[in-house]
PDB file of N, CA and C in Angstrom:
ATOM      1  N   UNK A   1     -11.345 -39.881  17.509  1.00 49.00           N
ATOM      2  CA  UNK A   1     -10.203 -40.126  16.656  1.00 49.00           C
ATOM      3  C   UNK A   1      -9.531 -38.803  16.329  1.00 49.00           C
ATOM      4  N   UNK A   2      -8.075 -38.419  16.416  1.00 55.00           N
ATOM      5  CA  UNK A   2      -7.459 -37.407  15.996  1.00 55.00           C
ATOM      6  C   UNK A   2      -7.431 -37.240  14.654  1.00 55.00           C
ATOM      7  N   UNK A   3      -7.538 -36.403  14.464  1.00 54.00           N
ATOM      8  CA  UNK A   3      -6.722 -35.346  13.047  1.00 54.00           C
ATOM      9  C   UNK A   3      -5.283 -35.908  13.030  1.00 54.00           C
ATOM     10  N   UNK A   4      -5.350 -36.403  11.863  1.00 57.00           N
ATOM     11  CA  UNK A   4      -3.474 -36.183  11.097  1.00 57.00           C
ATOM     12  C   UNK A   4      -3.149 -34.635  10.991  1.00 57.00           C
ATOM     13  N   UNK A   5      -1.906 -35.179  11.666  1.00 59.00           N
ATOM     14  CA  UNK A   5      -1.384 -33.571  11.656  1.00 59.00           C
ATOM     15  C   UNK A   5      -1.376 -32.859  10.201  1.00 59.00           C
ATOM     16  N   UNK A   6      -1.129 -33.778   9.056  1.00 60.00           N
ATOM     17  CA  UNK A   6      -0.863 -33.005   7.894  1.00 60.00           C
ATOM     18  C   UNK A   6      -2.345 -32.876   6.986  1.00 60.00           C
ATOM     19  N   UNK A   7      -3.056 -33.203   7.607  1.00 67.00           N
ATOM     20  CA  UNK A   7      -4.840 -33.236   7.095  1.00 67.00           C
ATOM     21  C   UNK A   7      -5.515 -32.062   7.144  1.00 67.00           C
ATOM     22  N   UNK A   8      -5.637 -31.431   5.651  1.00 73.00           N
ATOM     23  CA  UNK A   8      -6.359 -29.847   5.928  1.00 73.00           C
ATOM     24  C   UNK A   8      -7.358 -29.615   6.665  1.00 73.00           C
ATOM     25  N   UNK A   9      -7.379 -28.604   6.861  1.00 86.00           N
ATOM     26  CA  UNK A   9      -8.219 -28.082   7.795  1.00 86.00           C
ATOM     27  C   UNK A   9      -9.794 -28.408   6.948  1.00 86.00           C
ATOM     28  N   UNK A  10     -11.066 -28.217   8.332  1.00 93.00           N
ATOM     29  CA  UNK A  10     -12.241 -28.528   7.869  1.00 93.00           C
ATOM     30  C   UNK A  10     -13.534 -28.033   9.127  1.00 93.00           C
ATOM     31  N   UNK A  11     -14.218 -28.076   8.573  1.00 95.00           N
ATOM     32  CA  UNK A  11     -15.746 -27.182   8.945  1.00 95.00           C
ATOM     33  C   UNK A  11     -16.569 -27.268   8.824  1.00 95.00           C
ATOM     34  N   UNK A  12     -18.041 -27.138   8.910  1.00 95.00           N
ATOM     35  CA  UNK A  12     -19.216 -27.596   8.373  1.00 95.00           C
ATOM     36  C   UNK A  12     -20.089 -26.706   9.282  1.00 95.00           C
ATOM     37  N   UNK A  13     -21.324 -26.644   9.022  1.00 95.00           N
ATOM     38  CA  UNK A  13     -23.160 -25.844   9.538  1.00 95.00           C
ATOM     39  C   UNK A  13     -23.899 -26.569   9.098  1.00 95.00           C
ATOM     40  N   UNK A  14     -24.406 -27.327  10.108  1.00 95.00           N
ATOM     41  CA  UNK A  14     -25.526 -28.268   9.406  1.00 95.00           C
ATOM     42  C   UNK A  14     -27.039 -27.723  10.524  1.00 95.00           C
ATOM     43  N   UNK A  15     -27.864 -28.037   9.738  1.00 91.00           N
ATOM     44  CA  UNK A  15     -29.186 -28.065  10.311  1.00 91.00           C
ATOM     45  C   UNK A  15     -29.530 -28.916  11.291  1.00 91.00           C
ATOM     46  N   UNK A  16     -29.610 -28.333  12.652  1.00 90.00           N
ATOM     47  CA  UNK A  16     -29.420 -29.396  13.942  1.00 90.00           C
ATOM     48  C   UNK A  16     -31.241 -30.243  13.584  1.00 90.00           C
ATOM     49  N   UNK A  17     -31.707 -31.014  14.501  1.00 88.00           N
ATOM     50  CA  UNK A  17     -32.540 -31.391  14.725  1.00 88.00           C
ATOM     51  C   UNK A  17     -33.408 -30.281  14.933  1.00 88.00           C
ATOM     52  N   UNK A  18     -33.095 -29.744  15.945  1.00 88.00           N
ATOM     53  CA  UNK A  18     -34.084 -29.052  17.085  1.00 88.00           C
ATOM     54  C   UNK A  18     -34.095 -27.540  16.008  1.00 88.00           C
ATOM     55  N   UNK A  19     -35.077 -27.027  16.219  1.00 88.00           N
ATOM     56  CA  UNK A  19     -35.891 -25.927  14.942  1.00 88.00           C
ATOM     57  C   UNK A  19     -35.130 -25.002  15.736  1.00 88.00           C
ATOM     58  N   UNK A  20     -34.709 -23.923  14.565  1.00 92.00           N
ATOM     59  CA  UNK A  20     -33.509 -22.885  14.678  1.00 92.00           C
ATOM     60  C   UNK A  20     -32.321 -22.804  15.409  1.00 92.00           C
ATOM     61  N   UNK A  21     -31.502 -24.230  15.340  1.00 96.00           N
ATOM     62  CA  UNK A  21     -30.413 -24.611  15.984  1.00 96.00           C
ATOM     63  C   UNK A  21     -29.781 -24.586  14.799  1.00 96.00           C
ATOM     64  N   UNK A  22     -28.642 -24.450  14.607  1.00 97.00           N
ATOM     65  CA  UNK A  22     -27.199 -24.819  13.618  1.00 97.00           C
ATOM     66  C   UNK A  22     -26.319 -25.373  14.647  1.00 97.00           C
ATOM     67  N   UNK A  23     -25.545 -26.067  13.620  1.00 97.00           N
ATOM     68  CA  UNK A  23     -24.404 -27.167  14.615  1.00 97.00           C
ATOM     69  C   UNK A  23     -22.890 -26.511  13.376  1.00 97.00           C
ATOM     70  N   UNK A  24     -22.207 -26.643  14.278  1.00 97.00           N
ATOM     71  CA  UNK A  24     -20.832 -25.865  14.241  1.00 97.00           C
ATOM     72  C   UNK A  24     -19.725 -26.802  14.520  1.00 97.00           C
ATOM     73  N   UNK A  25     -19.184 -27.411  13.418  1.00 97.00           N
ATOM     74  CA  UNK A  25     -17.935 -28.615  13.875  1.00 97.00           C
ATOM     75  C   UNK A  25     -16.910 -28.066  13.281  1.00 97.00           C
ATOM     76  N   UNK A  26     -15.545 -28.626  13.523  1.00 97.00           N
ATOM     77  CA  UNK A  26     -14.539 -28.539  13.116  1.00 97.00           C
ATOM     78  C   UNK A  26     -13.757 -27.210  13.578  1.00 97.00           C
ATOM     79  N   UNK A  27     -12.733 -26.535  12.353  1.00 97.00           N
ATOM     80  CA  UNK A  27     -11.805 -25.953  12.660  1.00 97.00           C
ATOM     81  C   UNK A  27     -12.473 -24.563  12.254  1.00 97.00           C
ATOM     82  N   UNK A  28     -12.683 -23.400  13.252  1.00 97.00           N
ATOM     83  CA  UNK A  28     -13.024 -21.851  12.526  1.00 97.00           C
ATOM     84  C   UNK A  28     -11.531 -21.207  12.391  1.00 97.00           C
ATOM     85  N   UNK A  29     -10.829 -21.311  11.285  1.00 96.00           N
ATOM     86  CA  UNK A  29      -9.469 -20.574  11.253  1.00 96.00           C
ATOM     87  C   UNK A  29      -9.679 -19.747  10.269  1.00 96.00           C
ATOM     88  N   UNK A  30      -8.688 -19.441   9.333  1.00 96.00           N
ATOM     89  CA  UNK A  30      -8.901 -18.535   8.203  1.00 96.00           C
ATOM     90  C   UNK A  30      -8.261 -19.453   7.310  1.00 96.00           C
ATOM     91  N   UNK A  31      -8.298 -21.107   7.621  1.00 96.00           N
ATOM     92  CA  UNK A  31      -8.411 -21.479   6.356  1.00 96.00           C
ATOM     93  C   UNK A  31      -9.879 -22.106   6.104  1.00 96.00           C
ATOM     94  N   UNK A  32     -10.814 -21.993   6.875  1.00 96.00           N
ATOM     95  CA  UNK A  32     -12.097 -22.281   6.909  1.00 96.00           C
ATOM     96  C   UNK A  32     -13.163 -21.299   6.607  1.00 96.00           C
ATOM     97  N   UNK A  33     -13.049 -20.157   7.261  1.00 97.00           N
ATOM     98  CA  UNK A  33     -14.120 -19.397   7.652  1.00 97.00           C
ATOM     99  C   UNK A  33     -15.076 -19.002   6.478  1.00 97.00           C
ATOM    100  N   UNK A  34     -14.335 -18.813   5.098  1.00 96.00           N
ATOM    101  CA  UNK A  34     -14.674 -18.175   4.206  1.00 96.00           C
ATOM    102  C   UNK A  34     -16.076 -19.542   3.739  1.00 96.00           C
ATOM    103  N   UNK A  35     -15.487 -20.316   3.488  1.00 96.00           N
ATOM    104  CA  UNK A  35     -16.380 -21.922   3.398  1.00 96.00           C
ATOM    105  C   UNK A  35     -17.333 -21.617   4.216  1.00 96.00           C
ATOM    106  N   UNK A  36     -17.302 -21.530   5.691  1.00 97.00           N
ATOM    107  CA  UNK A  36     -18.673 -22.049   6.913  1.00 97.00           C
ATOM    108  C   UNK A  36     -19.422 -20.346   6.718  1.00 97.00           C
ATOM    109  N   UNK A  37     -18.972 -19.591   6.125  1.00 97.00           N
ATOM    110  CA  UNK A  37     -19.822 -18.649   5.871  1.00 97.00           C
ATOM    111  C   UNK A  37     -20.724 -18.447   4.861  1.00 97.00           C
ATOM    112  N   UNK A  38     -20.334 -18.542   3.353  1.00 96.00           N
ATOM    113  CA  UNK A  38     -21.060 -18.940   2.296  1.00 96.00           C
ATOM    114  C   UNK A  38     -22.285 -20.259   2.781  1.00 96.00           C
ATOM    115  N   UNK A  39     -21.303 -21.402   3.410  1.00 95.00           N
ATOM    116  CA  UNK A  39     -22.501 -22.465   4.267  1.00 95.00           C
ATOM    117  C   UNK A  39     -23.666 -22.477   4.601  1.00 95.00           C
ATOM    118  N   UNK A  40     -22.960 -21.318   5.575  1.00 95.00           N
ATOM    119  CA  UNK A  40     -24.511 -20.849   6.497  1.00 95.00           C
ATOM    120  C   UNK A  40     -25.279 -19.867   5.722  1.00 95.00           C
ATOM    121  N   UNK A  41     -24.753 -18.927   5.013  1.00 95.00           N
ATOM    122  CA  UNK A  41     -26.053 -17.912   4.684  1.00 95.00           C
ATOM    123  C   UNK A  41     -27.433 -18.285   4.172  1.00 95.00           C
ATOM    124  N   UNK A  42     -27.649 -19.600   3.645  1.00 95.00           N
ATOM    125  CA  UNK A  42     -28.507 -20.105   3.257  1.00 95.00           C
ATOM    126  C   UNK A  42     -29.679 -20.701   4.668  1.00 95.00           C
ATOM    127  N   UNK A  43     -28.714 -20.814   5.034  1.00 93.00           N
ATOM    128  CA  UNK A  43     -29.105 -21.354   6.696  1.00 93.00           C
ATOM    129  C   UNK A  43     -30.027 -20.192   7.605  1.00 93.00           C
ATOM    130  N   UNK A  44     -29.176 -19.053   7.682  1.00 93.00           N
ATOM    131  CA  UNK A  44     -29.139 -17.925   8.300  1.00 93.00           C
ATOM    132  C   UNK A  44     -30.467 -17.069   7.304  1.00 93.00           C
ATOM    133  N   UNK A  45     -30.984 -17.501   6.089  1.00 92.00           N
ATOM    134  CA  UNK A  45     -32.245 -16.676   5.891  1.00 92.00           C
ATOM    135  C   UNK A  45     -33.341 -17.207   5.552  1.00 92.00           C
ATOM    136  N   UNK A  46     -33.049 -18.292   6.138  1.00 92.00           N
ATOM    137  CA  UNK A  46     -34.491 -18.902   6.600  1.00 92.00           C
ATOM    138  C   UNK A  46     -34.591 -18.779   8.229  1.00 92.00           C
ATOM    139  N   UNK A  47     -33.748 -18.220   9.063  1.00 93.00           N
ATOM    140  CA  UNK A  47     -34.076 -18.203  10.411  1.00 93.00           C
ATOM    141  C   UNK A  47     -35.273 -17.191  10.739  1.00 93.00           C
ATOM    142  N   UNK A  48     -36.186 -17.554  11.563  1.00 91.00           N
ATOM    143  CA  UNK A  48     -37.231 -16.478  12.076  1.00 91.00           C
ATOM    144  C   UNK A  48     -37.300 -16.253  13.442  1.00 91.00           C
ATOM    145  N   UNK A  49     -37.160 -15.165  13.828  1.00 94.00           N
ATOM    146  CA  UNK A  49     -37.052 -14.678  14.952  1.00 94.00           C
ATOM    147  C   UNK A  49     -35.848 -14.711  15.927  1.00 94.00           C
ATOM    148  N   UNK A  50     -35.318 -16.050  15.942  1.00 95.00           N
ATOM    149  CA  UNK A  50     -34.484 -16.612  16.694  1.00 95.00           C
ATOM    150  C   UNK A  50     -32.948 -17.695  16.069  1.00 95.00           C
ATOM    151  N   UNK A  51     -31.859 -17.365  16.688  1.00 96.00           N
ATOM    152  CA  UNK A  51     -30.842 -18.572  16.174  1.00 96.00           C
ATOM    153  C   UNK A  51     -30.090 -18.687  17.061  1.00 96.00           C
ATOM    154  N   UNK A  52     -30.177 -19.790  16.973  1.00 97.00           N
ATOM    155  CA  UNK A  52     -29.114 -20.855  18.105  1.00 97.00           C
ATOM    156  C   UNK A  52     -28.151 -21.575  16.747  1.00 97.00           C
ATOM    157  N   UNK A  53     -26.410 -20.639  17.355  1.00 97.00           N
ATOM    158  CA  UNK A  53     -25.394 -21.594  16.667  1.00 97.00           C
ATOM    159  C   UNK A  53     -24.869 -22.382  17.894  1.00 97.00           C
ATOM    160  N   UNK A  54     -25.021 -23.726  17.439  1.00 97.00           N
ATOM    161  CA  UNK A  54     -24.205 -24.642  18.502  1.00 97.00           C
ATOM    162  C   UNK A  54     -22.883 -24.157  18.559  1.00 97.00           C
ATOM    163  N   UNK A  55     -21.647 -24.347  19.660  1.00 97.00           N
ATOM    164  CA  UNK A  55     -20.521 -24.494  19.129  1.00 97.00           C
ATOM    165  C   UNK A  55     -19.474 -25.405  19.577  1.00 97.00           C
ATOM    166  N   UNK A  56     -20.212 -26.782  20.210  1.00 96.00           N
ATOM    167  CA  UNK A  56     -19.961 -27.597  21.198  1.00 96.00           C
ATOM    168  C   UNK A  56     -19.115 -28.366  20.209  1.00 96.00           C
ATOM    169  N   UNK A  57     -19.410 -28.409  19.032  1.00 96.00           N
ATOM    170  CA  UNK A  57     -18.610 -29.713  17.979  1.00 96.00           C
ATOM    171  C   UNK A  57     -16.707 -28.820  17.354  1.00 96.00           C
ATOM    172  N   UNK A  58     -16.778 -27.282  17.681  1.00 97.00           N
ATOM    173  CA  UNK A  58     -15.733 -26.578  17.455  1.00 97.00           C
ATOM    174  C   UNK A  58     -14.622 -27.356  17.920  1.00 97.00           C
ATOM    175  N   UNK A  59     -13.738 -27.450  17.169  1.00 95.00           N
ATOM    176  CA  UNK A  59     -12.156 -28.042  17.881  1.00 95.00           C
ATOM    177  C   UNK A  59     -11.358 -27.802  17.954  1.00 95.00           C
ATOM    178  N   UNK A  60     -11.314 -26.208  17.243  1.00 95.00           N
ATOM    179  CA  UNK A  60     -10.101 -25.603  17.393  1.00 95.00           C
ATOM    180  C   UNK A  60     -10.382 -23.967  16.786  1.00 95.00           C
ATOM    181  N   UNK A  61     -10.020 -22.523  17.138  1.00 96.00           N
ATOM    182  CA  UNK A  61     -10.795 -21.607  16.254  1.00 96.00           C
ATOM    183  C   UNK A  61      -9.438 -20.539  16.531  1.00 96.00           C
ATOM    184  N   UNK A  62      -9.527 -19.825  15.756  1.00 96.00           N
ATOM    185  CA  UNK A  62      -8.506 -18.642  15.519  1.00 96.00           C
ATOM    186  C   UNK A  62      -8.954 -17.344  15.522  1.00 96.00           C
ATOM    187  N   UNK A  63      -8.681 -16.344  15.622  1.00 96.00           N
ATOM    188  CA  UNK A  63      -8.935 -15.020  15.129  1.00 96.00           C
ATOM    189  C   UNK A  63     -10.115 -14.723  14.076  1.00 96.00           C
ATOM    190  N   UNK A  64      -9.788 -15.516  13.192  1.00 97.00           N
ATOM    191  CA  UNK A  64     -10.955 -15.530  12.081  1.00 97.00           C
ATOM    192  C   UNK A  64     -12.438 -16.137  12.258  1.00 97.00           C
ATOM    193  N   UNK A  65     -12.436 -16.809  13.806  1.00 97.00           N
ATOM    194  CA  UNK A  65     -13.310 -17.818  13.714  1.00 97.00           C
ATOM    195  C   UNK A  65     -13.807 -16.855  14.772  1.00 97.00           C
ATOM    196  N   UNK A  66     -13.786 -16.193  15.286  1.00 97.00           N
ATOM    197  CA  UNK A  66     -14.083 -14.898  16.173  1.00 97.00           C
ATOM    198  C   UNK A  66     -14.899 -13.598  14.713  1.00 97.00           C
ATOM    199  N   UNK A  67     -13.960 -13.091  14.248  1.00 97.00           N
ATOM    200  CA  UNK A  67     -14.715 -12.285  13.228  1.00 97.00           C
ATOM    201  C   UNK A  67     -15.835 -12.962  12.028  1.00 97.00           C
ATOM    202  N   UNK A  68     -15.921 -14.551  12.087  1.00 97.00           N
ATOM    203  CA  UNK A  68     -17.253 -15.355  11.712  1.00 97.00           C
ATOM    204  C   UNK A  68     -18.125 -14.961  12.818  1.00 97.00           C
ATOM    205  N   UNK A  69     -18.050 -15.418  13.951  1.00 97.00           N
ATOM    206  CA  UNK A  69     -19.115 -15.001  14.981  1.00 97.00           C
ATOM    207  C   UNK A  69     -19.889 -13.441  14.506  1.00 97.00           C
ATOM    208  N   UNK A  70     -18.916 -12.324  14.414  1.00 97.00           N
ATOM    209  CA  UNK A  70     -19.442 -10.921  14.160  1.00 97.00           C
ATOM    210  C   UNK A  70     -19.565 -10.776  13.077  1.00 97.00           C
ATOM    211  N   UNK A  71     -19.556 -11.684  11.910  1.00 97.00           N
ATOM    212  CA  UNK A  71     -20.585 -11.504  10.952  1.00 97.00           C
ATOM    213  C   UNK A  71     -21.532 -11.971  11.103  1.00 97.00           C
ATOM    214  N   UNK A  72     -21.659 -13.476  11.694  1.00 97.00           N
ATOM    215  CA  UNK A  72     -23.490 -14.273  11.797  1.00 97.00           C
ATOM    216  C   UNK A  72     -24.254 -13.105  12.479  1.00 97.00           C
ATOM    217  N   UNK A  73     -23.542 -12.106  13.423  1.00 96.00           N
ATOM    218  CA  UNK A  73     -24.191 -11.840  14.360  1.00 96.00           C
ATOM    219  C   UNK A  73     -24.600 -10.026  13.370  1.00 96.00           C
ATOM    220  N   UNK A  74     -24.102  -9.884  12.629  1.00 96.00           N
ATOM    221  CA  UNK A  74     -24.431  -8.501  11.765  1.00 96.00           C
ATOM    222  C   UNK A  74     -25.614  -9.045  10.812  1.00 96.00           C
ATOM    223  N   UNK A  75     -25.105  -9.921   9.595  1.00 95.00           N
ATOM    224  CA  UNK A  75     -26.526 -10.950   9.274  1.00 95.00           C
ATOM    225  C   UNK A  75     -27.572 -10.598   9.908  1.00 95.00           C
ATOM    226  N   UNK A  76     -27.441 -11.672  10.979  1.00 95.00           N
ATOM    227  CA  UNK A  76     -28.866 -12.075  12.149  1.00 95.00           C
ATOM    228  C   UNK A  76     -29.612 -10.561  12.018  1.00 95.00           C
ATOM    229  N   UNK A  77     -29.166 -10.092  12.698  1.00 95.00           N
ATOM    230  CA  UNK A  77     -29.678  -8.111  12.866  1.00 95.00           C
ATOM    231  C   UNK A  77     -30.054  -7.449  11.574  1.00 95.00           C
ATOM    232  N   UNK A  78     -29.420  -7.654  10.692  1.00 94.00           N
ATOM    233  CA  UNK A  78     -30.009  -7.377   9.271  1.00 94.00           C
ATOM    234  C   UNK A  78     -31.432  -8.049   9.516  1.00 94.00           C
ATOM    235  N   UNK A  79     -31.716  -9.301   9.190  1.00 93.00           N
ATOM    236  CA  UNK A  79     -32.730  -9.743   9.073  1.00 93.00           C
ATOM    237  C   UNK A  79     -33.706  -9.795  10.417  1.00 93.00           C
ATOM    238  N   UNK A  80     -33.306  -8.865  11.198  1.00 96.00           N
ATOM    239  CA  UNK A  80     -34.067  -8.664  12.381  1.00 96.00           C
ATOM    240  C   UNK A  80     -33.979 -10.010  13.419  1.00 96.00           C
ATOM    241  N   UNK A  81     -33.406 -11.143  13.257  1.00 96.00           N
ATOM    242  CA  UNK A  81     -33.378 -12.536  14.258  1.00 96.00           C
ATOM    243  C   UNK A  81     -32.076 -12.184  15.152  1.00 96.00           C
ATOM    244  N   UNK A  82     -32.788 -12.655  16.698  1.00 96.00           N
ATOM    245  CA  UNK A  82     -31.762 -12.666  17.298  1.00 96.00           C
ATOM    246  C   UNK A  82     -30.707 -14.285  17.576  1.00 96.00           C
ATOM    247  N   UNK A  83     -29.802 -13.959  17.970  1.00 97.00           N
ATOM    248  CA  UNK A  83     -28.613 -15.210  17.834  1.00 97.00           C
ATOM    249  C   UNK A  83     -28.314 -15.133  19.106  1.00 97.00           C
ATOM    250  N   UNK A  84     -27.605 -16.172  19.320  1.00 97.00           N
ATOM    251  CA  UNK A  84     -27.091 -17.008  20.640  1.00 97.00           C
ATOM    252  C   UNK A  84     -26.327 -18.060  19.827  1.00 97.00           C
ATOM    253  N   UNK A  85     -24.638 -17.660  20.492  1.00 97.00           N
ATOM    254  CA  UNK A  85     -24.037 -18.716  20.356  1.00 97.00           C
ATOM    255  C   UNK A  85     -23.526 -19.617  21.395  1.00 97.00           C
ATOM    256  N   UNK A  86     -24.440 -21.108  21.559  1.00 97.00           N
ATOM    257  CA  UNK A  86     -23.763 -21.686  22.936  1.00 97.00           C
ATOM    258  C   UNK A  86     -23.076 -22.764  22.548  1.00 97.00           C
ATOM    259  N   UNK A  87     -22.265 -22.826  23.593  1.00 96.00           N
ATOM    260  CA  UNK A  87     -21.282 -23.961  24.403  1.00 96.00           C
ATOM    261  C   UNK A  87     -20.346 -23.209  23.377  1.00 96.00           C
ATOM    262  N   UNK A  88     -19.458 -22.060  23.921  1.00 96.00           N
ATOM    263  CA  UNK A  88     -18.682 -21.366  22.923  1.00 96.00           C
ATOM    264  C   UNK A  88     -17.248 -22.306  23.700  1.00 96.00           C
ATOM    265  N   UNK A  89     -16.431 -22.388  22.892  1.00 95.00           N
ATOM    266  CA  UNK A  89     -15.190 -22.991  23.274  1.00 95.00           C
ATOM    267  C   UNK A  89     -14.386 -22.001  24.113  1.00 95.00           C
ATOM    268  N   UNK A  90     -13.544 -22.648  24.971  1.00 94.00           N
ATOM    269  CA  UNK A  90     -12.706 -21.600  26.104  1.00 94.00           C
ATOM    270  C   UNK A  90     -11.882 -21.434  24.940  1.00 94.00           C
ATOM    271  N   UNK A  91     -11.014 -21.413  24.379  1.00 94.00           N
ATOM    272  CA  UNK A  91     -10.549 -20.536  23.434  1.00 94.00           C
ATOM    273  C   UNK A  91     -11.023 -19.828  22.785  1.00 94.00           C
ATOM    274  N   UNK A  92     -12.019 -19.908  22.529  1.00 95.00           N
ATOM    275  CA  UNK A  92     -12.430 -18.788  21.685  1.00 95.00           C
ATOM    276  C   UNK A  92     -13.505 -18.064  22.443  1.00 95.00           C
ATOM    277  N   UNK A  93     -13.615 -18.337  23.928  1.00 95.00           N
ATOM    278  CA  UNK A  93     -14.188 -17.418  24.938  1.00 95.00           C
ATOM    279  C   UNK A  93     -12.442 -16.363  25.004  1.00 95.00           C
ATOM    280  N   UNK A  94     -11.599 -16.686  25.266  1.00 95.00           N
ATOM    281  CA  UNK A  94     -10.158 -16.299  25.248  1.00 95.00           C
ATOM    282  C   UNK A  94     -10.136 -15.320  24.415  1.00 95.00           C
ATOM    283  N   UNK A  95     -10.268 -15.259  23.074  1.00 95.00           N
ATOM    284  CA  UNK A  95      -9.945 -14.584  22.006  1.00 95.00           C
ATOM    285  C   UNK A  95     -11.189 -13.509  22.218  1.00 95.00           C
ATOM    286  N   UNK A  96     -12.189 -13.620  22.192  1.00 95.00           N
ATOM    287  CA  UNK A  96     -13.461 -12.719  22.568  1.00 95.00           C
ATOM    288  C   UNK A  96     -13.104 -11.878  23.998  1.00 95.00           C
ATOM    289  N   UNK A  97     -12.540 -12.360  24.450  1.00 95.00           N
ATOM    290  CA  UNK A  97     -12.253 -11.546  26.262  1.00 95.00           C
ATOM    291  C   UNK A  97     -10.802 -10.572  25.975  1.00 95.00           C
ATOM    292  N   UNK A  98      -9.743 -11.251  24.731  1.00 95.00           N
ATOM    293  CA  UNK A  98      -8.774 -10.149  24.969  1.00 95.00           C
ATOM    294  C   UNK A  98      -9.103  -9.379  23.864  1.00 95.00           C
ATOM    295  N   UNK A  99     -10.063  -9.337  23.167  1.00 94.00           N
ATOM    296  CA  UNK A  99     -10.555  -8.838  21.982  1.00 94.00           C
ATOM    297  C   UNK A  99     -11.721  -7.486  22.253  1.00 94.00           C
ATOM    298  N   UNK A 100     -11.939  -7.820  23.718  1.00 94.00           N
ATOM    299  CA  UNK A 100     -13.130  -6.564  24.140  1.00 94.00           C
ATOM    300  C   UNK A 100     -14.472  -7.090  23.557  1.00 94.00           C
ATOM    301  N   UNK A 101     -14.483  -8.382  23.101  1.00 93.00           N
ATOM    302  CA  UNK A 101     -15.724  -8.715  22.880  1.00 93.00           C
ATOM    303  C   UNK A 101     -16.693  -9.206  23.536  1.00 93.00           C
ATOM    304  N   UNK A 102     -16.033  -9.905  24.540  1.00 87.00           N
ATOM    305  CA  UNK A 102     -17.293 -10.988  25.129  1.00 87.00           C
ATOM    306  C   UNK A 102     -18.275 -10.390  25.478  1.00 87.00           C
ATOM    307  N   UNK A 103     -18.583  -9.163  25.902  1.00 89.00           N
ATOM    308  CA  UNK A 103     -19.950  -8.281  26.507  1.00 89.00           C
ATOM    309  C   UNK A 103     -20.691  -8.043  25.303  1.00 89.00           C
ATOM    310  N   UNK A 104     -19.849  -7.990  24.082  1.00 90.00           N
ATOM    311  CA  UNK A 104     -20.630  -7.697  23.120  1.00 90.00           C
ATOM    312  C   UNK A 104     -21.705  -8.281  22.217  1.00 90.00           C
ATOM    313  N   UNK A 105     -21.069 -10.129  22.115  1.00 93.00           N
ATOM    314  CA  UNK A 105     -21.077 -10.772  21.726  1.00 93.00           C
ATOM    315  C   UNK A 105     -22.197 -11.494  22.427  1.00 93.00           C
ATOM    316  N   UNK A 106     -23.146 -12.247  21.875  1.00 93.00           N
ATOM    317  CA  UNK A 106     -24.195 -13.484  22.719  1.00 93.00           C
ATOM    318  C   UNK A 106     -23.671 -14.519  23.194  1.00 93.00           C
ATOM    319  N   UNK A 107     -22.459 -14.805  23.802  1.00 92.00           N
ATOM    320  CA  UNK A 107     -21.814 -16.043  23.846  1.00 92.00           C
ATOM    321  C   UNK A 107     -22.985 -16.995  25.053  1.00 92.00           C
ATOM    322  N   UNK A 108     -22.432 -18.401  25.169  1.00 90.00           N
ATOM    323  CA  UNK A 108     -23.055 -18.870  26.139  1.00 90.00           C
ATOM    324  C   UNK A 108     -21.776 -20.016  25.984  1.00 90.00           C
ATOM    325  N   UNK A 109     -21.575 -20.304  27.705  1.00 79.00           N
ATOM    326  CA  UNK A 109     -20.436 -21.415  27.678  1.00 79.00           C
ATOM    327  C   UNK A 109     -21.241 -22.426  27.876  1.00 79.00           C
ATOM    328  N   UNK A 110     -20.078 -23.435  27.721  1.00 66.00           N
ATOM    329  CA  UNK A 110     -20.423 -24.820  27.588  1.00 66.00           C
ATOM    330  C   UNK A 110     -20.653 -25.456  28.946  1.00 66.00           C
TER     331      UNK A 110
END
């Protein structure tokens, strides 16, 4: 089912099934990001060793939803866990590639 065009934007991090997975839906813009970040940190320090952010449920992401990625991924390293973000969206594989990021970044496509 589509989005109404005039329907704010929206986001969520939920606790996947599968142990140290997060699931990643909706819109990463900068009218979201600030929300799915506060979200996750709670998420993000209970991870041990390892994190898998899904990003298969993403539907749309911006600039901002790129500099979310490089914070989970400063986090993660703080607390010593490594991250992997898969099924990254071709747009926002896009934004990471003209950004000089993708080498930098853990991406994994979909």
């Amino acid at each position: 089912m589509a989005k109404p065009l005039n329907a704010p934007a929206s986001a969520e991090v939920v606790q996947s099934g599968e142990p140290g997975v997060l699931q990643v839906s909706g819109e990463l813009s900068f009218a979201t990001v600030s929300a799915v970040l506060e979200q996750s940190r709670p998420m993000l320090a209970r991870a041990q060793g390892w994190l898998v952010l899904e990003l298969a449920g993403v539907e749309r992401v911006d600039s901002a939803g790129l500099a979310l990625l490089i914070q989970w991924m400063r986090l993660a390293r703080e607390q010593g866990v490594d991250i992997l973000f898969r099924h990254v969206p071709e747009q926002l594989l896009a934004i990471a590639h003209a950004s000089d990021l993708d080498d930098v970044l853990p991406l994994e496509q979909g």
